[in-house]
Amino acid sequence: MVKLRLKRCGRKQRAVYRIVAIDVRSRREGRALRKVGFYDPIRNQTYLNVPAILYFLEKGAQPTETVRDILSKAEIFKELHSNQTKSN
């Protein structure tokens, strides 16, 4: 099973996170299948590779709670829902 979750980067007390698609059995700092975004909580910046995120969500990837919050703020789930209704 694949999850979309945060991978910690940066230095002490200045954490930034990559949003990655990763196997459930891997550890937090393990090798990711693909990097799909970036999140900086200090500057409150987010970069998302929307086509890659939609691809993994359509294939059944489950986002963690924090990643789900980030994606919902960016309205990714509305886009996913509209793509699914177009294809049906």
PDB file of C-alpha atoms in Angstrom:
ATOM      1  CA  MET A   1       0.000   0.000   0.000  1.00  0.00           C
ATOM      2  CA  VAL A   2       1.217   3.485  -0.846  1.00  0.00           C
ATOM      3  CA  LYS A   3       0.789   6.537   1.367  1.00  0.00           C
ATOM      4  CA  LEU A   4       1.296  10.219   0.785  1.00  0.00           C
ATOM      5  CA  ARG A   5       3.181  11.488   3.813  1.00  0.00           C
ATOM      6  CA  LEU A   6       5.692  14.050   5.023  1.00  0.00           C
ATOM      7  CA  LYS A   7       9.439  13.473   4.947  1.00  0.00           C
ATOM      8  CA  ARG A   8      11.439  15.771   7.213  1.00  0.00           C
ATOM      9  CA  CYS A   9      14.275  17.836   5.743  1.00  0.00           C
ATOM     10  CA  GLY A  10      16.078  20.994   6.790  1.00  0.00           C
ATOM     11  CA  ARG A  11      18.151  21.682   9.862  1.00  0.00           C
ATOM     12  CA  LYS A  12      17.512  21.706  13.598  1.00  0.00           C
ATOM     13  CA  GLN A  13      14.593  23.883  14.653  1.00  0.00           C
ATOM     14  CA  ARG A  14      13.998  24.816  10.966  1.00  0.00           C
ATOM     15  CA  ALA A  15      12.177  21.800   9.635  1.00  0.00           C
ATOM     16  CA  VAL A  16      10.793  21.713   6.126  1.00  0.00           C
ATOM     17  CA  TYR A  17       8.978  18.747   4.700  1.00  0.00           C
ATOM     18  CA  ARG A  18       8.738  16.997   1.367  1.00  0.00           C
ATOM     19  CA  ILE A  19       5.436  15.404   0.508  1.00  0.00           C
ATOM     20  CA  VAL A  20       6.289  11.985  -0.861  1.00  0.00           C
ATOM     21  CA  ALA A  21       4.570   8.869  -2.121  1.00  0.00           C
ATOM     22  CA  ILE A  22       6.101   6.051  -0.113  1.00  0.00           C
ATOM     23  CA  ASP A  23       5.419   2.422   0.759  1.00  0.00           C
ATOM     24  CA  VAL A  24       3.662   1.974   4.105  1.00  0.00           C
ATOM     25  CA  ARG A  25       6.353  -0.345   5.437  1.00  0.00           C
ATOM     26  CA  SER A  26       9.137   2.204   4.873  1.00  0.00           C
ATOM     27  CA  ARG A  27      10.415   4.419   7.652  1.00  0.00           C
ATOM     28  CA  ARG A  28       9.878   8.187   7.617  1.00  0.00           C
ATOM     29  CA  GLU A  29      13.289   8.924   6.122  1.00  0.00           C
ATOM     30  CA  GLY A  30      13.195   5.923   3.800  1.00  0.00           C
ATOM     31  CA  ARG A  31      13.387   5.935   0.042  1.00  0.00           C
ATOM     32  CA  ALA A  32      10.350   7.505  -1.574  1.00  0.00           C
ATOM     33  CA  LEU A  33       8.646   6.283  -4.716  1.00  0.00           C
ATOM     34  CA  ARG A  34       8.264   9.878  -5.871  1.00  0.00           C
ATOM     35  CA  LYS A  35       8.463  13.405  -4.477  1.00  0.00           C
ATOM     36  CA  VAL A  36       5.134  15.087  -5.087  1.00  0.00           C
ATOM     37  CA  GLY A  37       5.332  18.302  -3.080  1.00  0.00           C
ATOM     38  CA  PHE A  38       7.000  20.545  -0.550  1.00  0.00           C
ATOM     39  CA  TYR A  39       5.728  22.146   2.672  1.00  0.00           C
ATOM     40  CA  ASP A  40       7.423  24.815   4.800  1.00  0.00           C
ATOM     41  CA  PRO A  41       5.432  25.384   8.014  1.00  0.00           C
ATOM     42  CA  ILE A  42       7.601  28.319   9.111  1.00  0.00           C
ATOM     43  CA  ARG A  43       7.005  30.410   5.979  1.00  0.00           C
ATOM     44  CA  ASN A  44       3.658  28.717   5.380  1.00  0.00           C
ATOM     45  CA  GLN A  45       4.627  27.872   1.790  1.00  0.00           C
ATOM     46  CA  THR A  46       3.382  24.892  -0.153  1.00  0.00           C
ATOM     47  CA  TYR A  47       4.338  23.553  -3.562  1.00  0.00           C
ATOM     48  CA  LEU A  48       2.320  20.667  -4.971  1.00  0.00           C
ATOM     49  CA  ASN A  49       2.843  18.639  -8.133  1.00  0.00           C
ATOM     50  CA  VAL A  50      -0.880  18.271  -8.775  1.00  0.00           C
ATOM     51  CA  PRO A  51      -0.782  15.752 -11.666  1.00  0.00           C
ATOM     52  CA  ALA A  52       1.483  13.426  -9.671  1.00  0.00           C
ATOM     53  CA  ILE A  53      -0.699  13.715  -6.558  1.00  0.00           C
ATOM     54  CA  LEU A  54      -3.856  13.013  -8.558  1.00  0.00           C
ATOM     55  CA  TYR A  55      -2.172  10.000 -10.168  1.00  0.00           C
ATOM     56  CA  PHE A  56      -1.322   8.443  -6.801  1.00  0.00           C
ATOM     57  CA  LEU A  57      -4.740   9.240  -5.303  1.00  0.00           C
ATOM     58  CA  GLU A  58      -6.479   7.641  -8.292  1.00  0.00           C
ATOM     59  CA  LYS A  59      -4.317   4.534  -7.836  1.00  0.00           C
ATOM     60  CA  GLY A  60      -5.462   4.236  -4.213  1.00  0.00           C
ATOM     61  CA  ALA A  61      -2.762   6.008  -2.212  1.00  0.00           C
ATOM     62  CA  GLN A  62      -3.906   7.116   1.233  1.00  0.00           C
ATOM     63  CA  PRO A  63      -2.758  10.523   2.539  1.00  0.00           C
ATOM     64  CA  THR A  64      -1.881  10.914   6.213  1.00  0.00           C
ATOM     65  CA  GLU A  65      -3.962  13.338   8.285  1.00  0.00           C
ATOM     66  CA  THR A  66      -1.495  16.210   7.924  1.00  0.00           C
ATOM     67  CA  VAL A  67      -1.084  15.701   4.190  1.00  0.00           C
ATOM     68  CA  ARG A  68      -4.867  15.419   3.837  1.00  0.00           C
ATOM     69  CA  ASP A  69      -5.210  18.834   5.515  1.00  0.00           C
ATOM     70  CA  ILE A  70      -2.608  20.362   3.171  1.00  0.00           C
ATOM     71  CA  LEU A  71      -4.306  18.861   0.111  1.00  0.00           C
ATOM     72  CA  SER A  72      -7.764  19.966   1.211  1.00  0.00           C
ATOM     73  CA  LYS A  73      -6.546  23.553   1.651  1.00  0.00           C
ATOM     74  CA  ALA A  74      -5.246  23.396  -1.915  1.00  0.00           C
ATOM     75  CA  GLU A  75      -8.604  21.918  -3.057  1.00  0.00           C
ATOM     76  CA  ILE A  76      -6.993  18.829  -4.580  1.00  0.00           C
ATOM     77  CA  PHE A  77      -9.917  16.610  -3.583  1.00  0.00           C
ATOM     78  CA  LYS A  78     -12.363  18.784  -5.548  1.00  0.00           C
ATOM     79  CA  GLU A  79     -10.123  18.357  -8.575  1.00  0.00           C
ATOM     80  CA  LEU A  80      -9.930  14.608  -7.981  1.00  0.00           C
ATOM     81  CA  HIS A  81     -13.712  14.401  -7.719  1.00  0.00           C
ATOM     82  CA  SER A  82     -14.219  16.404 -10.936  1.00  0.00           C
ATOM     83  CA  ASN A  83     -11.726  14.155 -12.779  1.00  0.00           C
ATOM     84  CA  GLN A  84     -13.580  11.050 -11.619  1.00  0.00           C
ATOM     85  CA  THR A  85     -16.963  12.386 -12.750  1.00  0.00           C
ATOM     86  CA  LYS A  86     -15.535  13.303 -16.172  1.00  0.00           C
ATOM     87  CA  SER A  87     -14.102   9.815 -16.697  1.00  0.00           C
ATOM     88  CA  ASN A  88     -17.364   8.042 -15.740  1.00  0.00           C
TER      89      ASN A  88
END
